[in-house]
Coordinates of C-alpha atoms and ligand atoms in Angstrom, one line a residue:
M13 CA 0.0 0.0 0.0
S14 CA 1.5 3.3 -1.0
P15 CA 1.7 5.9 1.8
W16 CA 0.0 8.3 -0.6
S17 CA -3.3 6.4 -0.9
R18 CA -4.3 5.6 2.7
A19 CA -4.1 7.4 6.0
G20 CA -0.5 7.5 7.3
W21 CA 2.1 9.9 8.6
L22 CA 1.3 12.3 5.8
A23 CA -2.2 12.5 6.9
T24 CA -1.3 13.7 10.4
P25 CA -1.1 17.5 9.8
G26 CA -4.9 17.8 9.6
A27 CA -5.5 16.4 13.0
V28 CA -2.5 18.1 14.6
L29 CA -3.8 21.4 13.1
I30 CA -6.9 21.1 15.3
A31 CA -4.8 20.7 18.4
F32 CA -2.7 23.8 17.5
A33 CA -5.9 25.8 16.8
V34 CA -7.0 24.9 20.3
V35 CA -3.6 26.1 21.7
Q36 CA -4.1 29.4 19.9
A37 CA -7.6 29.8 21.3
V38 CA -6.5 29.1 24.8
T39 CA -3.4 31.3 24.8
G40 CA -5.4 34.0 23.0
A41 CA -8.1 33.8 25.7
F42 CA -5.4 34.4 28.4
L43 CA -3.9 37.3 26.4
M44 CA -7.4 38.8 26.3
L45 CA -7.4 39.0 30.1
Y46 CA -4.9 41.8 29.9
Y47 CA -4.9 43.2 26.4
V48 CA -6.6 46.6 25.8
P49 CA -7.6 47.2 22.2
S50 CA -7.1 51.0 22.2
P51 CA -4.2 52.9 20.6
D52 CA -3.4 54.6 24.0
H53 CA -3.1 51.3 25.9
A54 CA -2.6 48.4 23.5
Y55 CA 1.2 48.8 23.4
D56 CA 1.5 49.2 27.2
S57 CA -0.8 46.3 27.8
V58 CA 1.2 43.9 25.6
R59 CA 4.4 45.3 27.2
F60 CA 2.8 44.4 30.6
I61 CA 1.9 40.9 29.5
I62 CA 5.5 40.3 28.3
S63 CA 7.1 41.8 31.3
S64 CA 4.8 40.4 34.0
P65 CA 6.5 37.6 35.9
A66 CA 3.5 35.3 35.9
G67 CA 4.4 33.6 32.6
G68 CA 2.7 36.1 30.4
W69 CA 5.7 36.2 28.2
L70 CA 5.5 32.4 27.6
V71 CA 1.8 32.6 26.8
H72 CA 2.5 35.5 24.4
G73 CA 5.5 33.6 22.9
V74 CA 3.4 30.4 22.3
H75 CA 0.6 32.5 20.7
H76 CA 3.1 34.3 18.5
Y77 CA 5.0 31.3 17.2
G78 CA 1.8 29.1 17.3
A79 CA 0.4 31.3 14.5
S80 CA 3.3 30.3 12.3
F81 CA 2.6 26.6 13.1
V82 CA -1.0 26.9 12.2
V83 CA -0.2 28.6 8.9
V84 CA 2.4 26.0 8.0
L85 CA 0.3 23.1 9.1
T86 CA -2.7 24.3 7.1
A87 CA -0.5 24.8 4.0
L88 CA 1.0 21.3 4.5
H89 CA -2.4 19.7 5.0
L90 CA -3.7 21.2 1.8
L91 CA -0.5 20.2 -0.1
V92 CA -0.6 16.6 1.1
S93 CA -4.2 16.4 0.3
A94 CA -3.6 17.7 -3.2
A95 CA -0.5 15.6 -3.9
S96 CA -2.0 12.4 -2.5
G97 CA -5.3 12.9 -4.3
A98 CA -6.9 12.4 -0.9
F99 CA -9.5 15.0 -1.8
K100 CA -10.8 12.6 -4.5
R101 CA -12.0 10.2 -1.8
A102 CA -14.3 12.8 -0.2
D103 CA -17.0 15.2 -1.1
R104 CA -15.6 18.0 -3.4
R105 CA -17.0 20.6 -1.0
A106 CA -14.6 19.3 1.6
W107 CA -11.7 20.7 -0.6
L108 CA -13.5 24.0 -1.0
T109 CA -14.0 24.4 2.8
G110 CA -10.3 23.6 3.1
V111 CA -9.3 26.5 0.9
V112 CA -11.6 28.8 2.8
L113 CA -10.0 27.6 6.0
L114 CA -6.6 28.6 4.6
L115 CA -7.9 32.1 4.0
I116 CA -9.4 32.4 7.5
V117 CA -6.1 31.3 9.0
L118 CA -4.3 33.9 7.0
G119 CA -6.9 36.5 8.0
L120 CA -6.3 35.6 11.7
A121 CA -2.6 36.0 11.2
L122 CA -3.0 39.3 9.5
T123 CA -5.4 40.8 12.1
G124 CA -3.3 39.6 15.0
Y125 CA -0.2 41.3 13.6
L126 CA -1.8 44.8 14.3
L127 CA -2.7 44.2 17.9
P128 CA 0.6 45.1 19.6
W129 CA 0.3 48.5 18.0
D130 CA 4.1 49.0 17.6
Q131 CA 5.7 50.5 14.6
R132 CA 6.0 47.2 12.8
A133 CA 2.3 46.5 13.3
Y134 CA 1.1 49.9 12.4
W135 CA 3.0 50.3 9.2
A136 CA 2.3 46.8 8.0
T137 CA -1.3 47.6 8.4
V138 CA -1.0 50.8 6.5
V139 CA 0.4 48.7 3.6
T140 CA -2.4 46.1 3.9
I141 CA -5.1 48.7 3.8
N142 CA -3.5 50.6 0.9
L143 CA -3.3 47.3 -1.0
S144 CA -6.9 46.5 -0.3
Q145 CA -7.7 49.8 -1.9
L146 CA -6.5 48.4 -5.2
A147 CA -9.2 45.8 -5.5
P148 CA -11.1 46.6 -8.7
G149 CA -14.5 48.0 -8.1
A150 CA -14.7 47.4 -4.3
G151 CA -11.4 48.9 -3.3
R152 CA -12.6 52.0 -1.6
L153 CA -15.2 50.1 0.2
A154 CA -12.8 47.4 1.3
A155 CA -10.3 49.9 2.6
A156 CA -12.9 52.0 4.4
A157 CA -14.3 48.8 6.0
L158 CA -10.8 47.7 7.2
R159 CA -9.9 51.2 8.4
G160 CA -13.1 51.9 10.2
G161 CA -12.6 55.6 10.4
E162 CA -11.0 58.5 8.5
T163 CA -7.5 57.4 9.4
I164 CA -5.9 54.3 10.9
G165 CA -6.6 54.6 14.6
A166 CA -8.8 53.6 17.4
L167 CA -11.6 52.4 15.1
T168 CA -9.2 50.3 13.0
L169 CA -7.8 48.7 16.1
T170 CA -11.1 47.7 17.6
R171 CA -12.3 46.5 14.3
W172 CA -9.3 44.3 13.7
Y173 CA -9.5 43.1 17.3
A174 CA -13.2 42.1 16.9
L175 CA -12.2 40.3 13.6
H176 CA -9.4 38.5 15.4
V177 CA -11.2 37.4 18.5
I178 CA -14.8 36.9 17.4
F179 CA -15.6 37.0 13.7
L180 CA -12.7 35.0 12.3
P181 CA -12.6 32.4 15.1
A182 CA -16.3 31.8 14.8
A183 CA -16.0 31.4 11.0
L184 CA -13.0 29.0 11.7
V185 CA -15.0 26.8 14.0
A186 CA -18.0 26.6 11.6
M187 CA -15.7 25.8 8.7
V188 CA -13.7 23.2 10.6
I189 CA -17.0 21.4 11.5
A190 CA -18.2 21.6 7.9
H191 CA -14.8 20.5 6.6
T192 CA -14.6 17.5 9.0
I193 CA -18.1 16.3 8.1
L194 CA -17.6 16.7 4.4
A195 CA -14.1 15.1 4.4
R196 CA -15.5 12.0 6.0
R197 CA -18.3 11.7 3.5
R198 CA -17.1 9.3 0.8
A199 CA -17.3 10.3 -2.8
A200 CA -19.6 8.0 -4.9
T201 CA -16.7 6.5 -6.8
V202 CA -14.8 5.3 -3.8
E203 CA -15.3 1.7 -2.8
E204 CA -12.6 1.2 -0.2
P205 CA -13.7 1.6 3.4
P206 CA -12.5 4.5 5.4
V207 CA -9.4 3.8 7.5
P208 CA -10.3 3.9 11.2
F209 CA -8.6 6.7 13.1
Y210 CA -8.1 4.7 16.2
P211 CA -5.7 3.3 17.3
E212 CA -3.0 3.5 14.6
Q213 CA -3.7 6.9 13.1
A214 CA -4.4 8.4 16.5
A215 CA -0.9 7.2 17.7
R216 CA 0.8 8.7 14.7
T217 CA -1.1 12.0 15.2
A218 CA -0.1 12.0 18.9
V219 CA 3.6 11.5 18.0
I220 CA 3.7 14.3 15.4
G221 CA 1.6 16.6 17.7
L222 CA 3.9 16.1 20.6
L223 CA 7.0 16.7 18.5
A224 CA 5.5 19.8 17.0
G225 CA 4.4 21.0 20.5
A226 CA 7.9 20.5 21.9
F227 CA 9.3 22.5 18.9
L228 CA 6.8 25.3 19.6
L229 CA 7.8 25.4 23.3
A230 CA 11.5 25.5 22.4
L231 CA 10.8 28.5 20.2
A232 CA 8.6 30.3 22.7
R233 CA 11.1 29.5 25.6
H234 CA 12.5 33.1 25.4
G235 CA 9.2 34.7 24.5
A236 CA 8.2 36.3 21.2
P237 CA 10.6 38.7 19.5
P238 CA 10.7 42.0 21.4
L239 CA 8.2 44.7 20.5
G240 CA 9.3 47.5 18.2
P241 CA 9.0 51.1 19.1
P242 CA 5.4 52.2 19.7
A243 CA 3.3 53.1 16.7
D244 CA 4.1 56.6 15.4
S245 CA 2.0 57.7 12.5
S246 CA 4.3 60.6 11.8
D247 CA 7.4 58.5 11.2
T248 CA 6.8 57.9 7.5
S249 CA 10.4 56.8 7.1
Y250 CA 9.6 53.5 8.8
V251 CA 9.9 50.6 6.3
P252 CA 7.4 47.9 7.3
R253 CA 8.0 44.2 6.9
P254 CA 5.3 41.6 7.2
E255 CA 5.4 38.4 9.1
W256 CA 7.5 35.8 7.3
Y257 CA 4.6 33.9 5.7
F258 CA 3.5 37.0 3.9
L259 CA 7.1 37.9 2.7
G260 CA 6.5 36.0 -0.6
L261 CA 3.5 38.1 -1.4
F262 CA 5.3 41.2 -0.3
Q263 CA 8.2 40.3 -2.6
L264 CA 5.8 39.7 -5.5
L265 CA 4.5 43.3 -5.1
K266 CA 8.0 44.6 -5.8
Y267 CA 7.9 43.3 -9.3
F268 CA 4.7 45.2 -10.1
P269 CA 5.4 48.9 -9.5
G270 CA 3.1 51.8 -10.1
R271 CA -0.2 51.1 -11.9
Y272 CA 0.7 47.4 -12.3
E273 CA 0.6 47.0 -8.5
V274 CA -2.9 45.6 -8.7
L275 CA -1.6 42.6 -10.6
G276 CA 0.7 41.6 -7.7
A277 CA -1.6 42.6 -4.9
I278 CA -4.9 41.4 -6.1
V279 CA -5.0 39.7 -9.5
I280 CA -2.3 37.0 -9.1
P281 CA -3.2 36.0 -5.6
A282 CA -6.9 35.9 -6.5
L283 CA -6.2 33.7 -9.6
A284 CA -4.0 31.4 -7.4
V285 CA -6.7 31.0 -4.9
L286 CA -9.3 30.3 -7.6
A287 CA -7.0 27.7 -9.3
L288 CA -6.5 26.1 -5.9
A289 CA -10.2 26.0 -5.2
A290 CA -10.9 24.5 -8.7
L291 CA -8.5 21.6 -8.3
P292 CA -11.2 18.9 -7.8
W293 CA -12.9 20.0 -11.0
I294 CA -9.6 20.2 -12.9
D295 CA -8.2 16.9 -11.7
R296 CA -11.3 14.7 -12.0
R297 CA -10.0 11.3 -12.9
P298 CA -10.1 8.7 -10.0
E299 CA -6.3 8.2 -10.4
R300 CA -4.6 9.2 -7.2
D301 CA -1.0 8.3 -7.7
L302 CA 0.9 11.5 -8.2
R303 CA 3.3 9.9 -10.7
R304 CA 0.4 9.3 -13.0
R305 CA -1.0 12.9 -12.6
P306 CA 1.9 14.8 -14.3
L307 CA -0.1 18.1 -14.7
V308 CA -1.0 18.3 -11.1
A309 CA 2.5 17.3 -10.1
A310 CA 4.0 20.0 -12.3
G311 CA 1.6 22.6 -11.0
L312 CA 2.2 21.8 -7.4
A313 CA 6.0 21.8 -7.9
A314 CA 5.8 25.2 -9.7
V315 CA 3.7 26.7 -6.9
L316 CA 5.9 25.4 -4.2
L317 CA 9.0 26.6 -6.0
A318 CA 7.6 30.1 -6.6
V319 CA 6.4 30.5 -3.1
S320 CA 9.7 29.4 -1.6
A321 CA 11.8 31.5 -4.0
L322 CA 9.7 34.6 -3.3
T323 CA 9.9 34.1 0.4
V324 CA 13.6 33.6 0.4
L325 CA 14.1 36.7 -1.8
G326 CA 11.8 38.7 0.4
W327 CA 13.7 37.5 3.4
R328 CA 17.0 38.6 2.0
D329 CA 15.7 41.9 0.7
R330 CA 15.9 43.9 3.9
P331 CA 16.2 47.7 3.9
P332 CA 19.9 48.6 4.4
A333 CA 20.6 49.9 7.9
A334 CA 21.2 53.6 7.8
P335 CA 24.8 54.5 8.5
A336 CA 24.9 55.2 12.2
A337 CA 26.6 58.7 12.5
E338 CA 24.8 60.2 9.5
S339 CA 21.4 59.3 10.7
W340 CA 21.8 61.2 14.0
T341 CA 19.9 64.5 13.5
V342 CA 21.1 67.8 14.9
R343 CA 18.2 67.6 17.4
A344 CA 19.1 64.2 18.7
I345 CA 22.8 65.2 19.1
G346 CA 21.7 68.4 20.9
G347 CA 19.5 66.2 23.2
R348 CA 22.5 64.5 24.6
V349 CA 23.8 67.8 25.9
F350 CA 20.5 68.6 27.6
V351 CA 20.2 65.1 29.1
E352 CA 23.6 65.5 30.7
R353 CA 22.6 68.9 32.0
H354 CA 19.4 67.7 33.5
T355 CA 20.8 65.2 36.0
C356 CA 18.9 62.3 34.6
A357 CA 21.6 60.2 36.2
R358 CA 20.1 61.0 39.6
C359 CA 17.9 57.9 38.9
H360 CA 19.3 56.4 35.7
V361 CA 22.5 54.8 37.0
E362 CA 23.5 51.2 37.5
T363 CA 22.5 51.4 41.2
G364 CA 19.5 53.7 40.7
V365 CA 15.8 53.2 40.5
A366 CA 15.9 53.0 36.7
D367 CA 18.4 51.6 34.1
P368 CA 21.2 53.8 32.8
L369 CA 19.9 55.8 29.8
E370 CA 22.2 53.9 27.5
A371 CA 20.6 50.6 28.4
L372 CA 17.0 51.7 28.0
R373 CA 14.9 50.2 25.3
L374 CA 12.2 52.7 24.7
S375 CA 8.8 51.2 25.0
R376 CA 6.7 54.3 25.7
G377 CA 5.5 56.8 23.2
P378 CA 7.1 60.2 22.6
E379 CA 4.4 61.9 24.7
W380 CA 5.2 59.8 27.7
T381 CA 9.0 60.3 27.3
A382 CA 8.4 64.1 26.9
A383 CA 6.3 64.3 30.0
H384 CA 8.7 62.2 32.0
T385 CA 11.7 64.2 30.9
S386 CA 10.1 67.5 31.9
D387 CA 9.1 66.2 35.3
P388 CA 10.6 62.8 36.1
E389 CA 8.8 62.9 39.5
M390 CA 5.6 62.1 37.6
I391 CA 6.5 58.4 37.7
A392 CA 8.8 58.2 40.7
P393 CA 7.1 59.9 43.6
G394 CA 9.2 60.2 46.8
L395 CA 12.3 61.4 45.0
R396 CA 10.8 64.8 44.4
E397 CA 13.1 67.5 43.5
P398 CA 11.4 70.5 42.0
P399 CA 11.5 70.0 38.2
A400 CA 14.1 72.3 36.7
P401 CA 12.5 75.0 34.6
V402 CA 12.5 73.2 31.3
N403 CA 12.3 74.5 27.8
E404 CA 10.0 72.7 25.3
R405 CA 12.7 72.6 22.7
E406 CA 15.1 71.0 25.1
I407 CA 12.5 68.4 25.9
A408 CA 11.9 67.7 22.2
A409 CA 15.7 67.3 21.8
M410 CA 16.0 65.0 24.7
V411 CA 13.1 62.8 23.4
A412 CA 14.8 62.7 20.0
Y413 CA 18.1 61.7 21.6
M414 CA 16.5 59.0 23.8
R415 CA 14.6 57.5 20.8
R416 CA 17.7 57.4 18.7
L417 CA 19.7 55.9 21.6
S418 CA 17.2 53.2 21.9
G419 CA 18.0 52.1 18.4
E420 CA 21.8 51.9 18.7
P421 CA 24.6 53.2 20.9
Y422 CA 25.7 56.8 20.8
P423 CA 28.4 57.0 18.1
G424 CA 30.1 59.9 19.7
F425 CA 30.5 63.4 18.2
P426 CA 33.2 66.0 18.9
L427 CA 32.3 68.4 21.7
R428 CA 32.1 71.3 19.3
T429 CA 29.4 69.5 17.3
E430 CA 27.5 68.6 20.4
T431 CA 27.6 72.2 21.6
A432 CA 26.5 73.5 18.2
A433 CA 23.7 70.9 18.0
A434 CA 22.5 72.0 21.4
V435 CA 22.5 75.6 20.5
F436 CA 20.7 74.9 17.2
S437 CA 18.0 72.7 18.8
R438 CA 17.4 75.1 21.6
Y439 CA 17.5 78.5 19.8
C440 CA 17.3 78.2 16.1
I441 CA 15.2 75.1 15.2
G442 CA 11.9 77.0 15.6
C443 CA 12.8 79.2 12.6
H444 CA 15.4 77.3 10.6
T445 CA 15.5 73.9 9.1
L446 CA 18.6 71.5 8.9
D447 CA 18.2 68.3 7.0
G448 CA 14.5 68.5 6.8
D449 CA 13.9 69.1 10.5
G450 CA 12.8 72.5 11.8
G451 CA 10.8 75.6 11.2
K452 CA 10.2 77.7 8.1
D453 CA 10.3 81.3 9.4
G454 CA 14.0 81.7 8.3
P455 CA 15.9 80.2 5.4
D456 CA 16.9 76.5 5.3
L457 CA 20.5 76.3 6.6
S458 CA 21.4 72.8 5.3
R459 CA 23.9 74.3 2.8
I460 CA 24.6 77.6 4.4
G461 CA 28.4 77.0 4.3
R462 CA 28.4 77.5 0.6
K463 CA 27.2 81.1 1.2
H464 CA 29.0 82.4 4.3
D465 CA 32.2 81.4 6.1
A466 CA 32.4 81.0 9.8
A467 CA 33.4 84.6 10.6
A468 CA 30.5 86.0 8.5
L469 CA 28.1 83.5 10.1
S470 CA 29.2 84.4 13.6
R471 CA 28.5 88.1 12.9
R472 CA 25.0 87.3 11.4
I473 CA 24.1 85.2 14.4
A474 CA 25.5 87.5 17.1
D475 CA 24.0 90.7 15.6
P476 CA 22.0 90.2 12.4
E477 CA 21.3 94.0 12.1
S478 CA 25.0 94.7 11.8
V479 CA 24.8 92.9 8.5
D480 CA 21.3 93.8 7.4
P481 CA 19.6 96.7 9.1
K482 CA 16.2 95.3 8.2
A483 CA 16.9 91.8 9.6
E484 CA 14.0 90.1 11.2
M485 CA 16.1 87.5 13.0
P486 CA 16.6 88.2 16.7
S487 CA 20.3 88.7 17.8
F488 CA 21.9 86.0 19.9
G489 CA 25.1 87.8 20.9
S490 CA 24.0 88.2 24.5
R491 CA 22.4 84.8 24.8
L492 CA 25.2 82.6 23.6
S493 CA 28.6 82.2 25.2
A494 CA 31.7 82.8 23.1
D495 CA 32.2 79.1 22.8
E496 CA 28.7 78.4 21.8
L497 CA 28.8 81.1 19.1
A498 CA 32.1 79.8 17.7
A499 CA 30.7 76.3 17.7
I500 CA 27.5 77.1 15.9
A501 CA 29.3 79.3 13.4
A502 CA 31.9 76.6 12.6
Y503 CA 29.2 73.9 12.4
L504 CA 27.1 75.8 9.9
A505 CA 30.1 76.9 7.9
A506 CA 30.9 73.1 7.4
R507 CA 27.4 72.6 5.9
R508 CA 28.0 72.5 2.2
Ligands
HEC629 C1 13.3 60.6 39.8 C2 14.0 59.6 39.1 C3 14.1 59.8 37.6 C4 14.7 60.8 36.9 C5 15.4 62.1 37.5 C6 14.7 60.5 35.5 N1 14.1 59.3 35.3 FE1 13.7 58.5 33.5 N2 12.8 56.9 34.4 C7 12.7 56.7 35.8 C8 12.0 55.5 36.1 C9 11.7 54.9 37.4 C10 11.7 54.9 34.8 C11 11.1 53.6 34.5 C12 9.6 53.9 34.4 C13 8.9 52.8 33.6 O1 9.3 52.4 32.6 O2 7.7 52.6 34.0 C14 12.3 55.8 33.8 C15 12.2 55.6 32.5 C16 12.7 56.4 31.5 C17 12.7 56.2 30.1 C18 12.2 54.9 29.5 C19 10.8 55.1 29.0 C20 10.4 53.9 28.1 O3 10.1 54.1 27.0 O4 10.4 52.7 28.7 C21 13.3 57.2 29.5 C22 13.6 57.4 28.0 C23 13.8 58.1 30.5 N3 13.4 57.6 31.7 C24 14.5 59.3 30.3 C25 14.9 60.1 31.3 C26 15.6 61.4 31.0 C27 16.0 61.8 29.6 C28 15.8 62.0 32.2 C29 16.5 63.3 32.4 C30 15.8 64.5 31.8 C31 15.2 61.1 33.2 N4 14.6 60.0 32.6 C32 15.2 61.4 34.5 C33 13.1 57.6 36.8 C34 13.7 58.8 36.6
HEC630 C1 12.5 84.1 15.2 C2 13.1 83.3 14.1 C3 14.6 83.1 14.0 C4 15.4 82.5 14.9 C5 15.0 82.0 16.3 C6 16.7 82.4 14.3 N1 16.7 82.9 13.0 FE1 18.2 83.0 11.7 N2 17.1 84.0 10.4 C7 15.8 84.3 10.6 C8 15.3 85.0 9.4 C9 13.9 85.5 9.2 C10 16.4 85.2 8.6 C11 16.4 85.8 7.2 C12 17.2 87.2 7.3 C13 16.5 88.1 8.3 O1 15.4 88.6 8.0 O2 17.1 88.3 9.3 C14 17.5 84.5 9.2 C15 18.8 84.4 8.7 C16 19.8 83.6 9.2 C17 21.1 83.4 8.6 C18 21.5 83.9 7.3 C19 20.9 83.1 6.2 C20 21.3 83.4 4.8 O3 20.8 82.7 3.9 O4 22.1 84.4 4.6 C21 21.8 82.6 9.5 C22 23.2 82.1 9.2 C23 20.9 82.4 10.6 N3 19.8 83.0 10.4 C24 21.3 81.6 11.7 C25 20.6 81.4 12.8 C26 21.0 80.7 14.0 C27 22.4 80.0 14.2 C28 20.0 80.8 14.9 C29 20.0 80.2 16.3 C30 21.1 80.7 17.2 C31 19.0 81.5 14.3 N4 19.3 81.9 13.0 C32 17.8 81.8 14.9 C33 15.0 83.9 11.6 C34 15.4 83.4 12.8

């Protein structure tokens, strides 16, 4: 008896899949005890689950990696069923429900990805919703339905949450029941009796299930990968990447730029799903041996090859990391100077109530960090020291510094540069722009070194009216020390 024709090891993914779906349901239910589906709290609630000592991190880790297992097992089950011709033994509608199940599983994975509300989640969702907009005819409607409101925000999150915990799981349960019933219904052409599940097949399923479970626990042992920075809708430079099983699709999109995007985003995937669903009508002969079904064998091999190749290419095609020193903005560099001035080290030291600043991995949003920086007492009562009078620009600079520092260590800049950056981000950034960051009341200074040398710049900054009697720019001669004036003039003179 060929292993392809009767139940055997290859038939185990279907049953193991049910067990893993139950694991997802149970871990998901526990995550729901703490998760808050609102943009203000989602991130912190996930952070709490991960950092709470009571094993929340393990539950979260199992749920995270479990999703991959369910996706892989579903795909495997479908593949085995197609290759072995198992679908020919059952009602054709069993195959159709199987294809729908695959879509529901992918929907669950997609909606779950948004819930932590970190940068990764947010921007991947922006991409998904933009792609749904391409659907011919119903694009606007689909995007509006997925978004919930005018922009991606609270309504989007509650909507995806409801899909993730109610609508899709309910559809999944209904489909699994229908699928199981239909799959056990013999097709009219089949004479052989169904293979009993118990005891042999049950034992095989248990072995594979336990092995897969052990593998899942091994992966989840250290918890899921850490959260990214909190979602920040203003950071349009963020390059989103989907979860690995969507990388293939993501890669496919790259080959269809501009107005052809709809081909990669909608047309090709839709045709693939339709072709998959039509398999029992395409491959209708009772022949089940793959060696005598060359068309199906070739088709399956082609699909498998294409999906793996696209996934590998997508995996490799990461955005290049920005070179460290160049990506430090003048504001972030200036922030370091203010952080040193503001005695943050009172608490942020090895032996203090909080980790040293260099060791912090930012998890709070910019508002929290700004509020904390202006009055650290807010979160650490009992250590009250009247907050130093703080300047909003200094706070913005400190937040920029802390956010940058959370990404990588401080590369180190000459003292002069630091001083100039502090001057600029405290006094000038409101009116002048450097490298795209700053105000528009005065001219952009990104290339000002081409126009004036350091001595001329120094004069203009210290006393603009000495150069141009009608100057609108305030004079800084009395506000800056000689060192500061020399530093900012030299810094700007070097901008060419
Ligand atoms: C009174 C003590 C105290 C002072 C002073 C203080 N901090 Fe903190 N800071 C804390 C504590 C405690 C935490 C941890 C709070 C938490 O994560 O819940 C923290 C957390 C942070 C975080 C991490 C937030 C995150 O995203 O997880 C940043 C950034 C930070 N502080 C920056 C600063 C800066 C910059 C200064 C100086 C302007 C400063 N702190 C001064 C006590 C202090
Ligand atoms: C209140 C807004 C304002 C602030 C604050 C300000 N500037 Fe200006 N700056 C101007 C305007 C407006 C001009 C255009 C010339 C004029 O009307 O004075 C200018 C011109 C300049 C120029 C000459 C540009 C050129 O193309 O020739 C330099 C250099 C300059 N500013 C540097 C600085 C520096 C350095 C600081 C911070 C220490 C600063 N400015 C702060 C508004 C401002």
